Amino acid sequence: MANNKFLMIALSIILPPLAVYIASEGNDRQVFRTIISLILTIFFWAPGIFYAYDIVTDSKFIYPQIDKLTK
């Protein structure tokens, strides 16, 4: 993951799927999280941003619940 959090947060606002892909580097759920972010961003921009921000900052507010649904 990139060391500069400010740039990652800015990237999560501008291009949420790319921010999720970079932030999830090395995670086995990387592709799935990127696809979810892409879908949320295409259909509803704001949820895509919130999802990307959650992953970039590692808040664990949204993405753990989505990961549980796919197991």
PDB file of N, CA and C in Angstrom:
ATOM      1  N   MET A   1       0.840  -1.171   0.000  1.00  0.00           N
ATOM      2  CA  MET A   1       0.000   0.000   0.000  1.00  0.00           C
ATOM      3  C   MET A   1       0.883   1.232   0.000  1.00  0.00           C
ATOM      4  N   ALA A   2       0.417   2.280  -0.612  1.00  0.00           N
ATOM      5  CA  ALA A   2       1.195   3.513  -0.693  1.00  0.00           C
ATOM      6  C   ALA A   2       1.391   4.115   0.693  1.00  0.00           C
ATOM      7  N   ASN A   3       2.540   4.715   0.897  1.00  0.00           N
ATOM      8  CA  ASN A   3       2.852   5.289   2.195  1.00  0.00           C
ATOM      9  C   ASN A   3       2.153   6.617   2.430  1.00  0.00           C
ATOM     10  N   ASN A   4       1.811   7.350   1.395  1.00  0.00           N
ATOM     11  CA  ASN A   4       1.220   8.660   1.554  1.00  0.00           C
ATOM     12  C   ASN A   4      -0.302   8.554   1.619  1.00  0.00           C
ATOM     13  N   LYS A   5      -0.854   8.649   2.823  1.00  0.00           N
ATOM     14  CA  LYS A   5      -2.301   8.498   3.024  1.00  0.00           C
ATOM     15  C   LYS A   5      -3.090   9.600   2.342  1.00  0.00           C
ATOM     16  N   PHE A   6      -2.554  10.820   2.340  1.00  0.00           N
ATOM     17  CA  PHE A   6      -3.283  11.927   1.722  1.00  0.00           C
ATOM     18  C   PHE A   6      -3.530  11.656   0.243  1.00  0.00           C
ATOM     19  N   LEU A   7      -2.519  11.183  -0.465  1.00  0.00           N
ATOM     20  CA  LEU A   7      -2.689  10.875  -1.886  1.00  0.00           C
ATOM     21  C   LEU A   7      -3.673   9.722  -2.101  1.00  0.00           C
ATOM     22  N   MET A   8      -3.636   8.745  -1.212  1.00  0.00           N
ATOM     23  CA  MET A   8      -4.571   7.624  -1.335  1.00  0.00           C
ATOM     24  C   MET A   8      -6.012   8.079  -1.085  1.00  0.00           C
ATOM     25  N   ILE A   9      -6.213   8.972  -0.128  1.00  0.00           N
ATOM     26  CA  ILE A   9      -7.558   9.486   0.136  1.00  0.00           C
ATOM     27  C   ILE A   9      -8.035  10.328  -1.044  1.00  0.00           C
ATOM     28  N   ALA A  10      -7.155  11.149  -1.599  1.00  0.00           N
ATOM     29  CA  ALA A  10      -7.515  11.930  -2.789  1.00  0.00           C
ATOM     30  C   ALA A  10      -7.836  11.010  -3.956  1.00  0.00           C
ATOM     31  N   LEU A  11      -7.074   9.947  -4.119  1.00  0.00           N
ATOM     32  CA  LEU A  11      -7.334   8.984  -5.185  1.00  0.00           C
ATOM     33  C   LEU A  11      -8.661   8.265  -4.961  1.00  0.00           C
ATOM     34  N   SER A  12      -9.024   8.031  -3.709  1.00  0.00           N
ATOM     35  CA  SER A  12     -10.303   7.368  -3.430  1.00  0.00           C
ATOM     36  C   SER A  12     -11.487   8.262  -3.784  1.00  0.00           C
ATOM     37  N   ILE A  13     -11.275   9.565  -3.842  1.00  0.00           N
ATOM     38  CA  ILE A  13     -12.341  10.482  -4.259  1.00  0.00           C
ATOM     39  C   ILE A  13     -12.380  10.598  -5.780  1.00  0.00           C
ATOM     40  N   ILE A  14     -11.215  10.652  -6.409  1.00  0.00           N
ATOM     41  CA  ILE A  14     -11.142  10.849  -7.859  1.00  0.00           C
ATOM     42  C   ILE A  14     -11.392   9.544  -8.620  1.00  0.00           C
ATOM     43  N   LEU A  15     -10.688   8.471  -8.260  1.00  0.00           N
ATOM     44  CA  LEU A  15     -10.815   7.167  -8.914  1.00  0.00           C
ATOM     45  C   LEU A  15     -10.917   6.063  -7.857  1.00  0.00           C
ATOM     46  N   PRO A  16     -12.105   5.878  -7.291  1.00  0.00           N
ATOM     47  CA  PRO A  16     -12.251   4.906  -6.204  1.00  0.00           C
ATOM     48  C   PRO A  16     -11.778   3.489  -6.533  1.00  0.00           C
ATOM     49  N   PRO A  17     -12.086   2.923  -7.707  1.00  0.00           N
ATOM     50  CA  PRO A  17     -11.622   1.551  -7.967  1.00  0.00           C
ATOM     51  C   PRO A  17     -10.099   1.417  -7.972  1.00  0.00           C
ATOM     52  N   LEU A  18      -9.400   2.410  -8.485  1.00  0.00           N
ATOM     53  CA  LEU A  18      -7.938   2.359  -8.490  1.00  0.00           C
ATOM     54  C   LEU A  18      -7.390   2.441  -7.062  1.00  0.00           C
ATOM     55  N   ALA A  19      -7.999   3.267  -6.240  1.00  0.00           N
ATOM     56  CA  ALA A  19      -7.567   3.376  -4.844  1.00  0.00           C
ATOM     57  C   ALA A  19      -7.777   2.056  -4.112  1.00  0.00           C
ATOM     58  N   VAL A  20      -8.899   1.392  -4.372  1.00  0.00           N
ATOM     59  CA  VAL A  20      -9.177   0.097  -3.735  1.00  0.00           C
ATOM     60  C   VAL A  20      -8.168  -0.941  -4.212  1.00  0.00           C
ATOM     61  N   TYR A  21      -7.863  -0.952  -5.494  1.00  0.00           N
ATOM     62  CA  TYR A  21      -6.905  -1.915  -6.037  1.00  0.00           C
ATOM     63  C   TYR A  21      -5.529  -1.736  -5.400  1.00  0.00           C
ATOM     64  N   ILE A  22      -5.083  -0.501  -5.280  1.00  0.00           N
ATOM     65  CA  ILE A  22      -3.760  -0.235  -4.698  1.00  0.00           C
ATOM     66  C   ILE A  22      -3.761  -0.535  -3.201  1.00  0.00           C
ATOM     67  N   ALA A  23      -4.823  -0.140  -2.492  1.00  0.00           N
ATOM     68  CA  ALA A  23      -4.889  -0.335  -1.041  1.00  0.00           C
ATOM     69  C   ALA A  23      -5.024  -1.810  -0.664  1.00  0.00           C
ATOM     70  N   SER A  24      -5.621  -2.614  -1.539  1.00  0.00           N
ATOM     71  CA  SER A  24      -5.824  -4.039  -1.249  1.00  0.00           C
ATOM     72  C   SER A  24      -4.676  -4.907  -1.739  1.00  0.00           C
ATOM     73  N   GLU A  25      -3.584  -4.296  -2.108  1.00  0.00           N
ATOM     74  CA  GLU A  25      -2.443  -5.028  -2.664  1.00  0.00           C
ATOM     75  C   GLU A  25      -1.991  -6.140  -1.734  1.00  0.00           C
ATOM     76  N   GLY A  26      -1.874  -7.325  -2.290  1.00  0.00           N
ATOM     77  CA  GLY A  26      -1.429  -8.476  -1.516  1.00  0.00           C
ATOM     78  C   GLY A  26      -2.552  -9.207  -0.801  1.00  0.00           C
ATOM     79  N   ASN A  27      -3.766  -8.680  -0.852  1.00  0.00           N
ATOM     80  CA  ASN A  27      -4.906  -9.314  -0.206  1.00  0.00           C
ATOM     81  C   ASN A  27      -5.545 -10.290  -1.187  1.00  0.00           C
ATOM     82  N   ASP A  28      -5.988 -11.428  -0.708  1.00  0.00           N
ATOM     83  CA  ASP A  28      -6.613 -12.409  -1.593  1.00  0.00           C
ATOM     84  C   ASP A  28      -7.975 -11.951  -2.114  1.00  0.00           C
ATOM     85  N   ARG A  29      -8.567 -10.932  -1.527  1.00  0.00           N
ATOM     86  CA  ARG A  29      -9.865 -10.398  -1.954  1.00  0.00           C
ATOM     87  C   ARG A  29      -9.702  -9.152  -2.829  1.00  0.00           C
ATOM     88  N   GLN A  30      -8.491  -8.883  -3.310  1.00  0.00           N
ATOM     89  CA  GLN A  30      -8.178  -7.661  -4.047  1.00  0.00           C
ATOM     90  C   GLN A  30      -9.061  -7.479  -5.276  1.00  0.00           C
ATOM     91  N   VAL A  31      -9.185  -8.489  -6.096  1.00  0.00           N
ATOM     92  CA  VAL A  31      -9.970  -8.371  -7.334  1.00  0.00           C
ATOM     93  C   VAL A  31     -11.451  -8.194  -7.014  1.00  0.00           C
ATOM     94  N   PHE A  32     -11.966  -8.966  -6.050  1.00  0.00           N
ATOM     95  CA  PHE A  32     -13.371  -8.847  -5.680  1.00  0.00           C
ATOM     96  C   PHE A  32     -13.685  -7.443  -5.164  1.00  0.00           C
ATOM     97  N   ARG A  33     -12.839  -6.908  -4.295  1.00  0.00           N
ATOM     98  CA  ARG A  33     -13.070  -5.563  -3.753  1.00  0.00           C
ATOM     99  C   ARG A  33     -13.000  -4.503  -4.846  1.00  0.00           C
ATOM    100  N   THR A  34     -12.112  -4.687  -5.802  1.00  0.00           N
ATOM    101  CA  THR A  34     -12.004  -3.732  -6.904  1.00  0.00           C
ATOM    102  C   THR A  34     -13.255  -3.768  -7.775  1.00  0.00           C
ATOM    103  N   ILE A  35     -13.791  -4.949  -8.033  1.00  0.00           N
ATOM    104  CA  ILE A  35     -15.017  -5.070  -8.832  1.00  0.00           C
ATOM    105  C   ILE A  35     -16.205  -4.438  -8.104  1.00  0.00           C
ATOM    106  N   ILE A  36     -16.320  -4.683  -6.807  1.00  0.00           N
ATOM    107  CA  ILE A  36     -17.399  -4.067  -6.025  1.00  0.00           C
ATOM    108  C   ILE A  36     -17.279  -2.548  -6.083  1.00  0.00           C
ATOM    109  N   SER A  37     -16.077  -2.037  -5.923  1.00  0.00           N
ATOM    110  CA  SER A  37     -15.858  -0.595  -5.984  1.00  0.00           C
ATOM    111  C   SER A  37     -16.214  -0.042  -7.359  1.00  0.00           C
ATOM    112  N   LEU A  38     -15.870  -0.766  -8.398  1.00  0.00           N
ATOM    113  CA  LEU A  38     -16.197  -0.333  -9.756  1.00  0.00           C
ATOM    114  C   LEU A  38     -17.704  -0.270  -9.963  1.00  0.00           C
ATOM    115  N   ILE A  39     -18.418  -1.281  -9.504  1.00  0.00           N
ATOM    116  CA  ILE A  39     -19.885  -1.299  -9.635  1.00  0.00           C
ATOM    117  C   ILE A  39     -20.508  -0.145  -8.858  1.00  0.00           C
ATOM    118  N   LEU A  40     -20.076   0.047  -7.623  1.00  0.00           N
ATOM    119  CA  LEU A  40     -20.622   1.143  -6.811  1.00  0.00           C
ATOM    120  C   LEU A  40     -20.324   2.499  -7.429  1.00  0.00           C
ATOM    121  N   THR A  41     -19.144   2.641  -8.012  1.00  0.00           N
ATOM    122  CA  THR A  41     -18.763   3.913  -8.610  1.00  0.00           C
ATOM    123  C   THR A  41     -19.532   4.185  -9.898  1.00  0.00           C
ATOM    124  N   ILE A  42     -19.752   3.168 -10.708  1.00  0.00           N
ATOM    125  CA  ILE A  42     -20.473   3.360 -11.969  1.00  0.00           C
ATOM    126  C   ILE A  42     -21.929   3.736 -11.720  1.00  0.00           C
ATOM    127  N   PHE A  43     -22.580   3.028 -10.827  1.00  0.00           N
ATOM    128  CA  PHE A  43     -23.999   3.266 -10.608  1.00  0.00           C
ATOM    129  C   PHE A  43     -24.277   4.381  -9.606  1.00  0.00           C
ATOM    130  N   PHE A  44     -23.499   4.445  -8.563  1.00  0.00           N
ATOM    131  CA  PHE A  44     -23.730   5.421  -7.494  1.00  0.00           C
ATOM    132  C   PHE A  44     -22.377   5.946  -7.050  1.00  0.00           C
ATOM    133  N   TRP A  45     -21.990   7.121  -7.479  1.00  0.00           N
ATOM    134  CA  TRP A  45     -20.646   7.632  -7.232  1.00  0.00           C
ATOM    135  C   TRP A  45     -20.305   7.703  -5.745  1.00  0.00           C
ATOM    136  N   ALA A  46     -21.198   8.250  -4.927  1.00  0.00           N
ATOM    137  CA  ALA A  46     -20.906   8.449  -3.498  1.00  0.00           C
ATOM    138  C   ALA A  46     -20.624   7.126  -2.759  1.00  0.00           C
ATOM    139  N   PRO A  47     -21.425   6.068  -2.930  1.00  0.00           N
ATOM    140  CA  PRO A  47     -21.079   4.813  -2.242  1.00  0.00           C
ATOM    141  C   PRO A  47     -19.737   4.243  -2.674  1.00  0.00           C
ATOM    142  N   GLY A  48     -19.363   4.458  -3.925  1.00  0.00           N
ATOM    143  CA  GLY A  48     -18.051   4.022  -4.391  1.00  0.00           C
ATOM    144  C   GLY A  48     -16.936   4.750  -3.660  1.00  0.00           C
ATOM    145  N   ILE A  49     -17.138   6.042  -3.429  1.00  0.00           N
ATOM    146  CA  ILE A  49     -16.159   6.840  -2.685  1.00  0.00           C
ATOM    147  C   ILE A  49     -16.084   6.376  -1.239  1.00  0.00           C
ATOM    148  N   PHE A  50     -17.241   6.165  -0.593  1.00  0.00           N
ATOM    149  CA  PHE A  50     -17.254   5.725   0.808  1.00  0.00           C
ATOM    150  C   PHE A  50     -16.590   4.357   0.968  1.00  0.00           C
ATOM    151  N   TYR A  51     -16.879   3.458   0.037  1.00  0.00           N
ATOM    152  CA  TYR A  51     -16.287   2.124   0.087  1.00  0.00           C
ATOM    153  C   TYR A  51     -14.767   2.203  -0.080  1.00  0.00           C
ATOM    154  N   ALA A  52     -14.313   3.001  -1.038  1.00  0.00           N
ATOM    155  CA  ALA A  52     -12.874   3.165  -1.262  1.00  0.00           C
ATOM    156  C   ALA A  52     -12.209   3.821  -0.051  1.00  0.00           C
ATOM    157  N   TYR A  53     -12.847   4.825   0.514  1.00  0.00           N
ATOM    158  CA  TYR A  53     -12.290   5.503   1.697  1.00  0.00           C
ATOM    159  C   TYR A  53     -12.181   4.528   2.866  1.00  0.00           C
ATOM    160  N   ASP A  54     -13.181   3.684   3.021  1.00  0.00           N
ATOM    161  CA  ASP A  54     -13.174   2.696   4.100  1.00  0.00           C
ATOM    162  C   ASP A  54     -11.992   1.737   3.954  1.00  0.00           C
ATOM    163  N   ILE A  55     -11.712   1.306   2.755  1.00  0.00           N
ATOM    164  CA  ILE A  55     -10.601   0.382   2.527  1.00  0.00           C
ATOM    165  C   ILE A  55      -9.258   1.104   2.650  1.00  0.00           C
ATOM    166  N   VAL A  56      -9.161   2.308   2.098  1.00  0.00           N
ATOM    167  CA  VAL A  56      -7.892   3.048   2.136  1.00  0.00           C
ATOM    168  C   VAL A  56      -7.498   3.389   3.568  1.00  0.00           C
ATOM    169  N   THR A  57      -8.455   3.818   4.371  1.00  0.00           N
ATOM    170  CA  THR A  57      -8.142   4.195   5.751  1.00  0.00           C
ATOM    171  C   THR A  57      -8.203   3.009   6.704  1.00  0.00           C
ATOM    172  N   ASP A  58      -8.646   1.861   6.209  1.00  0.00           N
ATOM    173  CA  ASP A  58      -8.772   0.635   7.004  1.00  0.00           C
ATOM    174  C   ASP A  58      -9.697   0.842   8.204  1.00  0.00           C
ATOM    175  N   SER A  59     -10.825   1.525   7.945  1.00  0.00           N
ATOM    176  CA  SER A  59     -11.806   1.804   9.005  1.00  0.00           C
ATOM    177  C   SER A  59     -12.594   0.566   9.406  1.00  0.00           C
ATOM    178  N   LYS A  60     -12.728  -0.385   8.489  1.00  0.00           N
ATOM    179  CA  LYS A  60     -13.462  -1.629   8.717  1.00  0.00           C
ATOM    180  C   LYS A  60     -14.916  -1.386   9.101  1.00  0.00           C
ATOM    181  N   PHE A  61     -15.535  -0.430   8.398  1.00  0.00           N
ATOM    182  CA  PHE A  61     -16.943  -0.143   8.647  1.00  0.00           C
ATOM    183  C   PHE A  61     -17.838  -0.862   7.637  1.00  0.00           C
ATOM    184  N   ILE A  62     -17.435  -0.885   6.377  1.00  0.00           N
ATOM    185  CA  ILE A  62     -18.276  -1.457   5.323  1.00  0.00           C
ATOM    186  C   ILE A  62     -17.732  -2.777   4.798  1.00  0.00           C
ATOM    187  N   TYR A  63     -16.463  -2.812   4.430  1.00  0.00           N
ATOM    188  CA  TYR A  63     -15.967  -3.953   3.663  1.00  0.00           C
ATOM    189  C   TYR A  63     -15.932  -5.284   4.410  1.00  0.00           C
ATOM    190  N   PRO A  64     -15.796  -5.345   5.735  1.00  0.00           N
ATOM    191  CA  PRO A  64     -15.857  -6.671   6.359  1.00  0.00           C
ATOM    192  C   PRO A  64     -17.230  -7.338   6.192  1.00  0.00           C
ATOM    193  N   GLN A  65     -18.302  -6.540   6.219  1.00  0.00           N
ATOM    194  CA  GLN A  65     -19.640  -7.107   6.038  1.00  0.00           C
ATOM    195  C   GLN A  65     -19.821  -7.638   4.618  1.00  0.00           C
ATOM    196  N   ILE A  66     -19.284  -6.921   3.638  1.00  0.00           N
ATOM    197  CA  ILE A  66     -19.381  -7.383   2.250  1.00  0.00           C
ATOM    198  C   ILE A  66     -18.537  -8.632   2.044  1.00  0.00           C
ATOM    199  N   ASP A  67     -17.364  -8.690   2.684  1.00  0.00           N
ATOM    200  CA  ASP A  67     -16.534  -9.892   2.583  1.00  0.00           C
ATOM    201  C   ASP A  67     -17.237 -11.106   3.195  1.00  0.00           C
ATOM    202  N   LYS A  68     -17.978 -10.907   4.278  1.00  0.00           N
ATOM    203  CA  LYS A  68     -18.699 -12.016   4.926  1.00  0.00           C
ATOM    204  C   LYS A  68     -19.800 -12.558   4.031  1.00  0.00           C
ATOM    205  N   LEU A  69     -20.431 -11.680   3.254  1.00  0.00           N
ATOM    206  CA  LEU A  69     -21.519 -12.117   2.376  1.00  0.00           C
ATOM    207  C   LEU A  69     -21.041 -13.053   1.272  1.00  0.00           C
ATOM    208  N   THR A  70     -19.776 -12.973   0.923  1.00  0.00           N
ATOM    209  CA  THR A  70     -19.277 -13.772  -0.197  1.00  0.00           C
ATOM    210  C   THR A  70     -18.637 -15.070   0.226  1.00  0.00           C
ATOM    211  N   LYS A  71     -18.576 -15.353   1.504  1.00  0.00           N
ATOM    212  CA  LYS A  71     -17.959 -16.602   1.966  1.00  0.00           C
ATOM    213  C   LYS A  71     -18.914 -17.751   1.890  1.00  0.00           C
TER     214      LYS A  71
END
